[in-house]
PDB file of C-alpha atoms in Angstrom:
ATOM      1  CA  UNK A 217     104.949  96.167 108.002  1.00  0.00           C
ATOM      2  CA  UNK A 218     103.551  92.478 109.070  1.00  0.00           C
ATOM      3  CA  UNK A 219     104.551  89.510 107.970  1.00  0.00           C
ATOM      4  CA  UNK A 220     100.322  89.296 107.756  1.00  0.00           C
ATOM      5  CA  UNK A 221     100.306  92.247 105.791  1.00  0.00           C
ATOM      6  CA  UNK A 222     103.036  91.462 103.617  1.00  0.00           C
ATOM      7  CA  UNK A 223     101.839  88.015 102.177  1.00  0.00           C
ATOM      8  CA  UNK A 224      98.682  90.052 100.712  1.00  0.00           C
ATOM      9  CA  UNK A 225     100.645  92.113  99.327  1.00  0.00           C
ATOM     10  CA  UNK A 226     101.530  88.904  97.329  1.00  0.00           C
ATOM     11  CA  UNK A 227      98.138  86.964  97.395  1.00  0.00           C
ATOM     12  CA  UNK A 228      96.655  90.668  95.700  1.00  0.00           C
ATOM     13  CA  UNK A 229      99.427  90.491  93.401  1.00  0.00           C
ATOM     14  CA  UNK A 230      98.987  86.796  92.241  1.00  0.00           C
ATOM     15  CA  UNK A 231      95.383  87.063  92.103  1.00  0.00           C
ATOM     16  CA  UNK A 232      96.136  90.214  89.389  1.00  0.00           C
ATOM     17  CA  UNK A 233      98.341  88.353  87.592  1.00  0.00           C
ATOM     18  CA  UNK A 234      95.673  85.242  86.714  1.00  0.00           C
ATOM     19  CA  UNK A 235      92.882  88.123  85.508  1.00  0.00           C
ATOM     20  CA  UNK A 236      91.252  89.070  89.677  1.00  0.00           C
ATOM     21  CA  UNK A 237      90.377  92.875  89.995  1.00  0.00           C
ATOM     22  CA  UNK A 238      91.572  93.032  93.359  1.00  0.00           C
ATOM     23  CA  UNK A 239      89.059  95.480  95.402  1.00  0.00           C
ATOM     24  CA  UNK A 240      88.228  96.260  99.126  1.00  0.00           C
ATOM     25  CA  UNK A 241      84.544  94.781  99.861  1.00  0.00           C
ATOM     26  CA  UNK A 242      82.942  98.833  99.799  1.00  0.00           C
ATOM     27  CA  UNK A 243      84.536  98.807  96.050  1.00  0.00           C
ATOM     28  CA  UNK A 244      82.009  95.734  94.810  1.00  0.00           C
ATOM     29  CA  UNK A 245      82.045  96.517  90.722  1.00  0.00           C
ATOM     30  CA  UNK A 246      78.621  95.139  89.249  1.00  0.00           C
ATOM     31  CA  UNK A 247      80.026  95.888  85.923  1.00  0.00           C
ATOM     32  CA  UNK A 248      83.344  93.986  86.632  1.00  0.00           C
ATOM     33  CA  UNK A 249      83.568  90.274  86.209  1.00  0.00           C
ATOM     34  CA  UNK A 250      85.849  88.439  88.309  1.00  0.00           C
ATOM     35  CA  UNK A 251      86.619  90.187  91.851  1.00  0.00           C
ATOM     36  CA  UNK A 252      88.097  88.924  94.769  1.00  0.00           C
ATOM     37  CA  UNK A 253      87.051  90.916  97.530  1.00  0.00           C
ATOM     38  CA  UNK A 254      89.045  91.558 100.624  1.00  0.00           C
ATOM     39  CA  UNK A 255      87.630  91.173 103.990  1.00  0.00           C
ATOM     40  CA  UNK A 256      84.174  90.406 102.552  1.00  0.00           C
ATOM     41  CA  UNK A 257      81.419  90.031 105.278  1.00  0.00           C
ATOM     42  CA  UNK A 258      80.017  86.644 106.534  1.00  0.00           C
ATOM     43  CA  UNK A 259      77.113  85.542 108.574  1.00  0.00           C
ATOM     44  CA  UNK A 260      77.114  85.644 112.262  1.00  0.00           C
ATOM     45  CA  UNK A 261      79.890  89.174 111.500  1.00  0.00           C
ATOM     46  CA  UNK A 262      82.241  87.016 110.352  1.00  0.00           C
ATOM     47  CA  UNK A 263      85.095  87.934 106.863  1.00  0.00           C
ATOM     48  CA  UNK A 264      86.592  85.961 104.951  1.00  0.00           C
ATOM     49  CA  UNK A 265      90.135  87.370 104.019  1.00  0.00           C
ATOM     50  CA  UNK A 266      89.159  87.172 100.515  1.00  0.00           C
ATOM     51  CA  UNK A 267      85.664  85.683  98.590  1.00  0.00           C
ATOM     52  CA  UNK A 268      85.925  85.437  94.531  1.00  0.00           C
ATOM     53  CA  UNK A 269      83.065  86.903  92.627  1.00  0.00           C
ATOM     54  CA  UNK A 270      82.758  85.255  89.113  1.00  0.00           C
ATOM     55  CA  UNK A 271      79.635  87.097  87.261  1.00  0.00           C
ATOM     56  CA  UNK A 272      78.408  88.822  90.056  1.00  0.00           C
ATOM     57  CA  UNK A 273      78.229  85.344  91.717  1.00  0.00           C
ATOM     58  CA  UNK A 274      80.695  84.151  95.158  1.00  0.00           C
ATOM     59  CA  UNK A 275      82.136  81.142  93.507  1.00  0.00           C
ATOM     60  CA  UNK A 276      84.970  80.263  96.779  1.00  0.00           C
ATOM     61  CA  UNK A 277      87.034  82.207  99.582  1.00  0.00           C
ATOM     62  CA  UNK A 278      90.547  81.848 100.044  1.00  0.00           C
ATOM     63  CA  UNK A 279      92.316  81.939 103.429  1.00  0.00           C
ATOM     64  CA  UNK A 280      95.381  84.106 103.908  1.00  0.00           C
ATOM     65  CA  UNK A 281      98.196  83.170 106.292  1.00  0.00           C
ATOM     66  CA  UNK A 282     101.511  84.614 106.862  1.00  0.00           C
ATOM     67  CA  UNK A 283     104.687  83.096 104.843  1.00  0.00           C
ATOM     68  CA  UNK A 284     105.590  81.211 108.325  1.00  0.00           C
ATOM     69  CA  UNK A 285     102.631  79.532 108.744  1.00  0.00           C
ATOM     70  CA  UNK A 286     101.996  76.029 107.485  1.00  0.00           C
ATOM     71  CA  UNK A 287      98.399  76.027 105.266  1.00  0.00           C
ATOM     72  CA  UNK A 288      98.280  72.063 105.829  1.00  0.00           C
ATOM     73  CA  UNK A 289      97.000  72.293 109.318  1.00  0.00           C
ATOM     74  CA  UNK A 290      93.787  70.666 109.940  1.00  0.00           C
ATOM     75  CA  UNK A 291      92.856  73.682 111.875  1.00  0.00           C
ATOM     76  CA  UNK A 292      93.592  76.114 109.046  1.00  0.00           C
ATOM     77  CA  UNK A 293      91.860  73.748 107.121  1.00  0.00           C
ATOM     78  CA  UNK A 294      88.526  74.011 108.843  1.00  0.00           C
ATOM     79  CA  UNK A 295      88.245  77.566 109.475  1.00  0.00           C
ATOM     80  CA  UNK A 296      88.375  78.180 105.686  1.00  0.00           C
ATOM     81  CA  UNK A 297      85.993  75.177 104.351  1.00  0.00           C
ATOM     82  CA  UNK A 298      83.521  77.081 107.132  1.00  0.00           C
ATOM     83  CA  UNK A 299      83.569  79.698 105.934  1.00  0.00           C
ATOM     84  CA  UNK A 300      82.477  78.023 102.466  1.00  0.00           C
ATOM     85  CA  UNK A 301      79.403  77.573 104.056  1.00  0.00           C
ATOM     86  CA  UNK A 302      78.832  81.147 105.714  1.00  0.00           C
ATOM     87  CA  UNK A 303      78.020  82.768 102.494  1.00  0.00           C
ATOM     88  CA  UNK A 304      75.415  85.688 103.010  1.00  0.00           C
ATOM     89  CA  UNK A 305      71.891  84.745 102.091  1.00  0.00           C
ATOM     90  CA  UNK A 306      71.084  88.083 100.068  1.00  0.00           C
ATOM     91  CA  UNK A 307      74.509  87.599  98.204  1.00  0.00           C
ATOM     92  CA  UNK A 308      74.370  85.513  94.831  1.00  0.00           C
ATOM     93  CA  UNK A 309      76.563  82.276  94.790  1.00  0.00           C
ATOM     94  CA  UNK A 310      76.859  79.797  92.689  1.00  0.00           C
ATOM     95  CA  UNK A 311      76.483  77.494  95.380  1.00  0.00           C
ATOM     96  CA  UNK A 312      76.085  76.376  99.276  1.00  0.00           C
ATOM     97  CA  UNK A 313      78.605  75.758  99.975  1.00  0.00           C
ATOM     98  CA  UNK A 314      80.688  77.640  97.480  1.00  0.00           C
ATOM     99  CA  UNK A 315      82.956  75.473  95.096  1.00  0.00           C
ATOM    100  CA  UNK A 316      86.322  76.410  95.374  1.00  0.00           C
ATOM    101  CA  UNK A 317      88.276  77.001  98.745  1.00  0.00           C
ATOM    102  CA  UNK A 318      91.919  78.097  98.509  1.00  0.00           C
ATOM    103  CA  UNK A 319      94.595  78.431 101.405  1.00  0.00           C
ATOM    104  CA  UNK A 320      97.854  80.644 100.738  1.00  0.00           C
ATOM    105  CA  UNK A 321     100.205  82.510 102.376  1.00  0.00           C
ATOM    106  CA  UNK A 322     101.676  84.099  99.613  1.00  0.00           C
ATOM    107  CA  UNK A 323     104.835  81.630  99.273  1.00  0.00           C
ATOM    108  CA  UNK A 324     102.631  78.436  98.028  1.00  0.00           C
ATOM    109  CA  UNK A 325      98.277  78.019  97.122  1.00  0.00           C
ATOM    110  CA  UNK A 326      96.353  74.786  98.286  1.00  0.00           C
ATOM    111  CA  UNK A 327      93.065  74.243  97.228  1.00  0.00           C
ATOM    112  CA  UNK A 328      90.588  71.707  98.550  1.00  0.00           C
ATOM    113  CA  UNK A 329      88.433  69.465  96.063  1.00  0.00           C
ATOM    114  CA  UNK A 330      86.158  71.644  94.687  1.00  0.00           C
ATOM    115  CA  UNK A 331      83.255  71.462  97.456  1.00  0.00           C
ATOM    116  CA  UNK A 332      79.788  69.665  97.328  1.00  0.00           C
ATOM    117  CA  UNK A 333      76.260  69.800  99.050  1.00  0.00           C
ATOM    118  CA  UNK A 334      77.785  66.056  99.273  1.00  0.00           C
ATOM    119  CA  UNK A 335      81.449  67.038 100.739  1.00  0.00           C
ATOM    120  CA  UNK A 336      82.677  65.346 103.947  1.00  0.00           C
ATOM    121  CA  UNK A 337      84.062  68.705 105.277  1.00  0.00           C
ATOM    122  CA  UNK A 338      87.562  68.417 106.659  1.00  0.00           C
ATOM    123  CA  UNK A 339      89.773  66.176 104.511  1.00  0.00           C
ATOM    124  CA  UNK A 340      93.022  65.180 103.276  1.00  0.00           C
ATOM    125  CA  UNK A 341      93.518  65.781  99.656  1.00  0.00           C
ATOM    126  CA  UNK A 342      94.380  69.268  98.933  1.00  0.00           C
ATOM    127  CA  UNK A 343      96.197  70.289  96.144  1.00  0.00           C
ATOM    128  CA  UNK A 344      99.372  72.684  95.806  1.00  0.00           C
ATOM    129  CA  UNK A 345      98.943  74.955  92.531  1.00  0.00           C
ATOM    130  CA  UNK A 346     101.438  77.379  91.468  1.00  0.00           C
ATOM    131  CA  UNK A 347      98.743  79.464  90.245  1.00  0.00           C
ATOM    132  CA  UNK A 348      95.638  80.591  91.188  1.00  0.00           C
ATOM    133  CA  UNK A 349      92.511  79.567  88.862  1.00  0.00           C
ATOM    134  CA  UNK A 350      92.255  82.370  85.915  1.00  0.00           C
ATOM    135  CA  UNK A 351      88.087  83.303  85.698  1.00  0.00           C
ATOM    136  CA  UNK A 352      87.891  81.333  82.794  1.00  0.00           C
ATOM    137  CA  UNK A 353      89.179  77.745  84.113  1.00  0.00           C
ATOM    138  CA  UNK A 354      86.822  78.622  87.405  1.00  0.00           C
ATOM    139  CA  UNK A 355      83.991  79.211  84.480  1.00  0.00           C
ATOM    140  CA  UNK A 356      85.118  75.778  83.194  1.00  0.00           C
ATOM    141  CA  UNK A 357      85.013  74.001  86.223  1.00  0.00           C
ATOM    142  CA  UNK A 358      81.534  75.422  87.263  1.00  0.00           C
ATOM    143  CA  UNK A 359      80.278  74.093  83.751  1.00  0.00           C
ATOM    144  CA  UNK A 360      82.280  70.609  84.748  1.00  0.00           C
ATOM    145  CA  UNK A 361      79.867  70.409  87.773  1.00  0.00           C
ATOM    146  CA  UNK A 362      76.670  71.349  86.030  1.00  0.00           C
ATOM    147  CA  UNK A 363      76.483  74.593  87.884  1.00  0.00           C
ATOM    148  CA  UNK A 364      76.321  76.967  85.032  1.00  0.00           C
ATOM    149  CA  UNK A 365      75.959  75.429  81.716  1.00  0.00           C
ATOM    150  CA  UNK A 366      78.123  74.866  78.733  1.00  0.00           C
ATOM    151  CA  UNK A 367      78.531  77.533  76.410  1.00  0.00           C
ATOM    152  CA  UNK A 368      76.336  79.705  78.389  1.00  0.00           C
ATOM    153  CA  UNK A 369      78.830  82.390  78.908  1.00  0.00           C
ATOM    154  CA  UNK A 370      80.743  84.736  76.588  1.00  0.00           C
ATOM    155  CA  UNK A 371      84.400  84.051  77.818  1.00  0.00           C
ATOM    156  CA  UNK A 372      85.570  86.629  76.321  1.00  0.00           C
ATOM    157  CA  UNK A 373      83.574  88.602  79.577  1.00  0.00           C
ATOM    158  CA  UNK A 374      86.124  87.836  82.212  1.00  0.00           C
ATOM    159  CA  UNK A 375      88.457  89.574  80.086  1.00  0.00           C
ATOM    160  CA  UNK A 376      90.094  92.113  83.012  1.00  0.00           C
ATOM    161  CA  UNK A 377      91.068  95.712  82.407  1.00  0.00           C
ATOM    162  CA  UNK A 378      93.786  96.826  80.647  1.00  0.00           C
ATOM    163  CA  UNK A 379      96.871  97.750  82.364  1.00  0.00           C
ATOM    164  CA  UNK A 380      99.701  96.611  80.397  1.00  0.00           C
ATOM    165  CA  UNK A 381     102.570  99.274  80.435  1.00  0.00           C
ATOM    166  CA  UNK A 382     103.864 101.033  77.238  1.00  0.00           C
ATOM    167  CA  UNK A 383     100.701 101.199  75.636  1.00  0.00           C
ATOM    168  CA  UNK A 384     100.355 104.767  73.188  1.00  0.00           C
ATOM    169  CA  UNK A 385      96.602 106.192  73.627  1.00  0.00           C
ATOM    170  CA  UNK A 386      96.047 105.363  70.221  1.00  0.00           C
ATOM    171  CA  UNK A 387      96.571 102.007  71.029  1.00  0.00           C
ATOM    172  CA  UNK A 388      94.564 101.494  74.473  1.00  0.00           C
ATOM    173  CA  UNK A 389      91.765 102.375  72.468  1.00  0.00           C
ATOM    174  CA  UNK A 390      92.128 100.036  69.973  1.00  0.00           C
ATOM    175  CA  UNK A 391      92.501  97.334  72.328  1.00  0.00           C
ATOM    176  CA  UNK A 392      89.391  98.336  74.429  1.00  0.00           C
ATOM    177  CA  UNK A 393      87.299  99.161  71.381  1.00  0.00           C
ATOM    178  CA  UNK A 394      88.624  95.597  70.211  1.00  0.00           C
ATOM    179  CA  UNK A 395      87.923  93.328  73.584  1.00  0.00           C
ATOM    180  CA  UNK A 396      84.209  95.563  73.837  1.00  0.00           C
ATOM    181  CA  UNK A 397      83.194  93.623  70.488  1.00  0.00           C
ATOM    182  CA  UNK A 398      83.982  90.760  71.554  1.00  0.00           C
ATOM    183  CA  UNK A 399      82.896  90.731  74.339  1.00  0.00           C
ATOM    184  CA  UNK A 400      79.214  91.763  72.416  1.00  0.00           C
ATOM    185  CA  UNK A 401      79.961  88.983  70.220  1.00  0.00           C
ATOM    186  CA  UNK A 402      81.731  90.213  66.870  1.00  0.00           C
ATOM    187  CA  UNK A 403      84.113  87.782  66.746  1.00  0.00           C
ATOM    188  CA  UNK A 404      85.498  89.207  62.887  1.00  0.00           C
ATOM    189  CA  UNK A 405      86.723  92.592  62.837  1.00  0.00           C
ATOM    190  CA  UNK A 406      89.576  94.879  61.885  1.00  0.00           C
ATOM    191  CA  UNK A 407      92.175  97.197  63.422  1.00  0.00           C
ATOM    192  CA  UNK A 408      93.084 100.258  61.056  1.00  0.00           C
ATOM    193  CA  UNK A 409      96.530 102.489  62.957  1.00  0.00           C
ATOM    194  CA  UNK A 410      98.645 105.293  61.103  1.00  0.00           C
ATOM    195  CA  UNK A 411     101.734 104.484  60.150  1.00  0.00           C
ATOM    196  CA  UNK A 412     104.111 104.092  63.642  1.00  0.00           C
ATOM    197  CA  UNK A 413     101.203 103.642  65.782  1.00  0.00           C
ATOM    198  CA  UNK A 414     103.150  99.971  67.350  1.00  0.00           C
ATOM    199  CA  UNK A 415     100.594  98.064  65.289  1.00  0.00           C
ATOM    200  CA  UNK A 416     102.919  95.298  65.835  1.00  0.00           C
ATOM    201  CA  UNK A 417     102.999  95.117  69.228  1.00  0.00           C
ATOM    202  CA  UNK A 418      99.605  96.312  69.776  1.00  0.00           C
ATOM    203  CA  UNK A 419      99.147  93.000  67.366  1.00  0.00           C
ATOM    204  CA  UNK A 420     100.312  90.800  70.407  1.00  0.00           C
ATOM    205  CA  UNK A 421      99.364  92.599  73.208  1.00  0.00           C
ATOM    206  CA  UNK A 422      96.269  91.854  71.987  1.00  0.00           C
ATOM    207  CA  UNK A 423      96.549  88.271  71.235  1.00  0.00           C
ATOM    208  CA  UNK A 424      98.997  87.227  74.483  1.00  0.00           C
ATOM    209  CA  UNK A 425      95.120  88.598  76.449  1.00  0.00           C
ATOM    210  CA  UNK A 426      93.328  86.463  74.347  1.00  0.00           C
ATOM    211  CA  UNK A 427      95.266  83.513  74.937  1.00  0.00           C
ATOM    212  CA  UNK A 428      96.187  84.260  78.575  1.00  0.00           C
ATOM    213  CA  UNK A 429      92.455  85.543  80.712  1.00  0.00           C
ATOM    214  CA  UNK A 430      90.006  84.254  77.679  1.00  0.00           C
ATOM    215  CA  UNK A 431      90.729  80.225  77.169  1.00  0.00           C
ATOM    216  CA  UNK A 432      89.080  80.868  74.031  1.00  0.00           C
ATOM    217  CA  UNK A 433      92.242  80.883  71.672  1.00  0.00           C
ATOM    218  CA  UNK A 434      94.760  77.975  71.736  1.00  0.00           C
ATOM    219  CA  UNK A 435      97.081  78.508  68.472  1.00  0.00           C
ATOM    220  CA  UNK A 436      97.595  82.182  66.523  1.00  0.00           C
ATOM    221  CA  UNK A 437      98.720  81.914  62.928  1.00  0.00           C
ATOM    222  CA  UNK A 438     100.522  85.423  62.524  1.00  0.00           C
ATOM    223  CA  UNK A 439     101.515  86.513  58.750  1.00  0.00           C
ATOM    224  CA  UNK A 440     103.926  89.001  57.090  1.00  0.00           C
ATOM    225  CA  UNK A 441     105.658  89.546  54.148  1.00  0.00           C
ATOM    226  CA  UNK A 442     109.322  90.869  54.542  1.00  0.00           C
ATOM    227  CA  UNK A 443     111.504  89.257  56.475  1.00  0.00           C
ATOM    228  CA  UNK A 444     112.161  92.145  58.877  1.00  0.00           C
ATOM    229  CA  UNK A 445     108.683  92.529  59.428  1.00  0.00           C
ATOM    230  CA  UNK A 446     108.778  88.972  60.767  1.00  0.00           C
ATOM    231  CA  UNK A 447     111.847  89.861  62.767  1.00  0.00           C
ATOM    232  CA  UNK A 448     109.746  92.641  64.484  1.00  0.00           C
ATOM    233  CA  UNK A 449     107.119  90.666  65.406  1.00  0.00           C
ATOM    234  CA  UNK A 450     109.160  88.213  67.027  1.00  0.00           C
ATOM    235  CA  UNK A 451     111.318  91.120  68.938  1.00  0.00           C
ATOM    236  CA  UNK A 452     107.305  91.454  70.217  1.00  0.00           C
ATOM    237  CA  UNK A 453     106.066  88.709  71.216  1.00  0.00           C
ATOM    238  CA  UNK A 454     109.268  87.788  72.813  1.00  0.00           C
ATOM    239  CA  UNK A 455     108.289  91.051  75.105  1.00  0.00           C
ATOM    240  CA  UNK A 456     105.331  88.190  76.842  1.00  0.00           C
ATOM    241  CA  UNK A 457     107.115  85.434  76.469  1.00  0.00           C
ATOM    242  CA  UNK A 458     107.658  85.254  80.092  1.00  0.00           C
ATOM    243  CA  UNK A 459     104.260  83.299  80.459  1.00  0.00           C
ATOM    244  CA  UNK A 460     105.469  80.113  78.667  1.00  0.00           C
ATOM    245  CA  UNK A 461     102.681  78.346  79.335  1.00  0.00           C
ATOM    246  CA  UNK A 462     100.882  80.884  76.939  1.00  0.00           C
ATOM    247  CA  UNK A 463     103.462  82.095  74.562  1.00  0.00           C
ATOM    248  CA  UNK A 464     105.738  79.093  72.208  1.00  0.00           C
ATOM    249  CA  UNK A 465     107.207  80.858  69.269  1.00  0.00           C
ATOM    250  CA  UNK A 466     107.952  79.774  66.185  1.00  0.00           C
ATOM    251  CA  UNK A 467     109.283  81.814  63.509  1.00  0.00           C
ATOM    252  CA  UNK A 468     109.655  79.781  59.874  1.00  0.00           C
ATOM    253  CA  UNK A 469     110.840  82.144  56.640  1.00  0.00           C
ATOM    254  CA  UNK A 470     109.453  80.312  53.318  1.00  0.00           C
TER     255      UNK A 470
END
């Protein structure tokens, strides 16, 4: 496998981890709220390595390079920023130029300050990012740039398809129904499952997804009436605690 192919695999995984569905340009799904489209066509028979689609509109581009190529090259910045101006006229976009430009090589990620019509191309000021933006973070950025009215979109719409491992079929059905209800604006819901069906793990999985991918939930109080249930819940949450920017666990007994 060539170095550039290895970099693309890493970038695919990094995007997926933040809630983007990575697809080829002929696999775009209109019902999917946040997609990273590989090799998307631009004006002039050019192709961007990735075009980010949010709610059906192009919002950014990613220029992918081999790991051995430094991303601070002016040539790479010129190439990437030029793509932000070349969205095809028939393809919906949040703005032209596209607001977001990322440079990535699988090992590091750089981001240009948000592009606006007044932007002077190819300037310094790229920021090093630990990860790609999550879709709800991009939506908040669009709101701050006044490209999208605040609260015009239910952020639960940005939840990615369910892909958590080790879920039983009844848990998958319950979680899908919960998230479907939230997307429809139903903020009060009740999940009922049989004894032994894994309700604690399911609740932890639901909380994790809502905190990670929607940006609507900042803090959760999980109440139980037995010490052993508290310990079980703590163990279940620990399975998600690798994401330290999402999960901070505190266990109190009263």
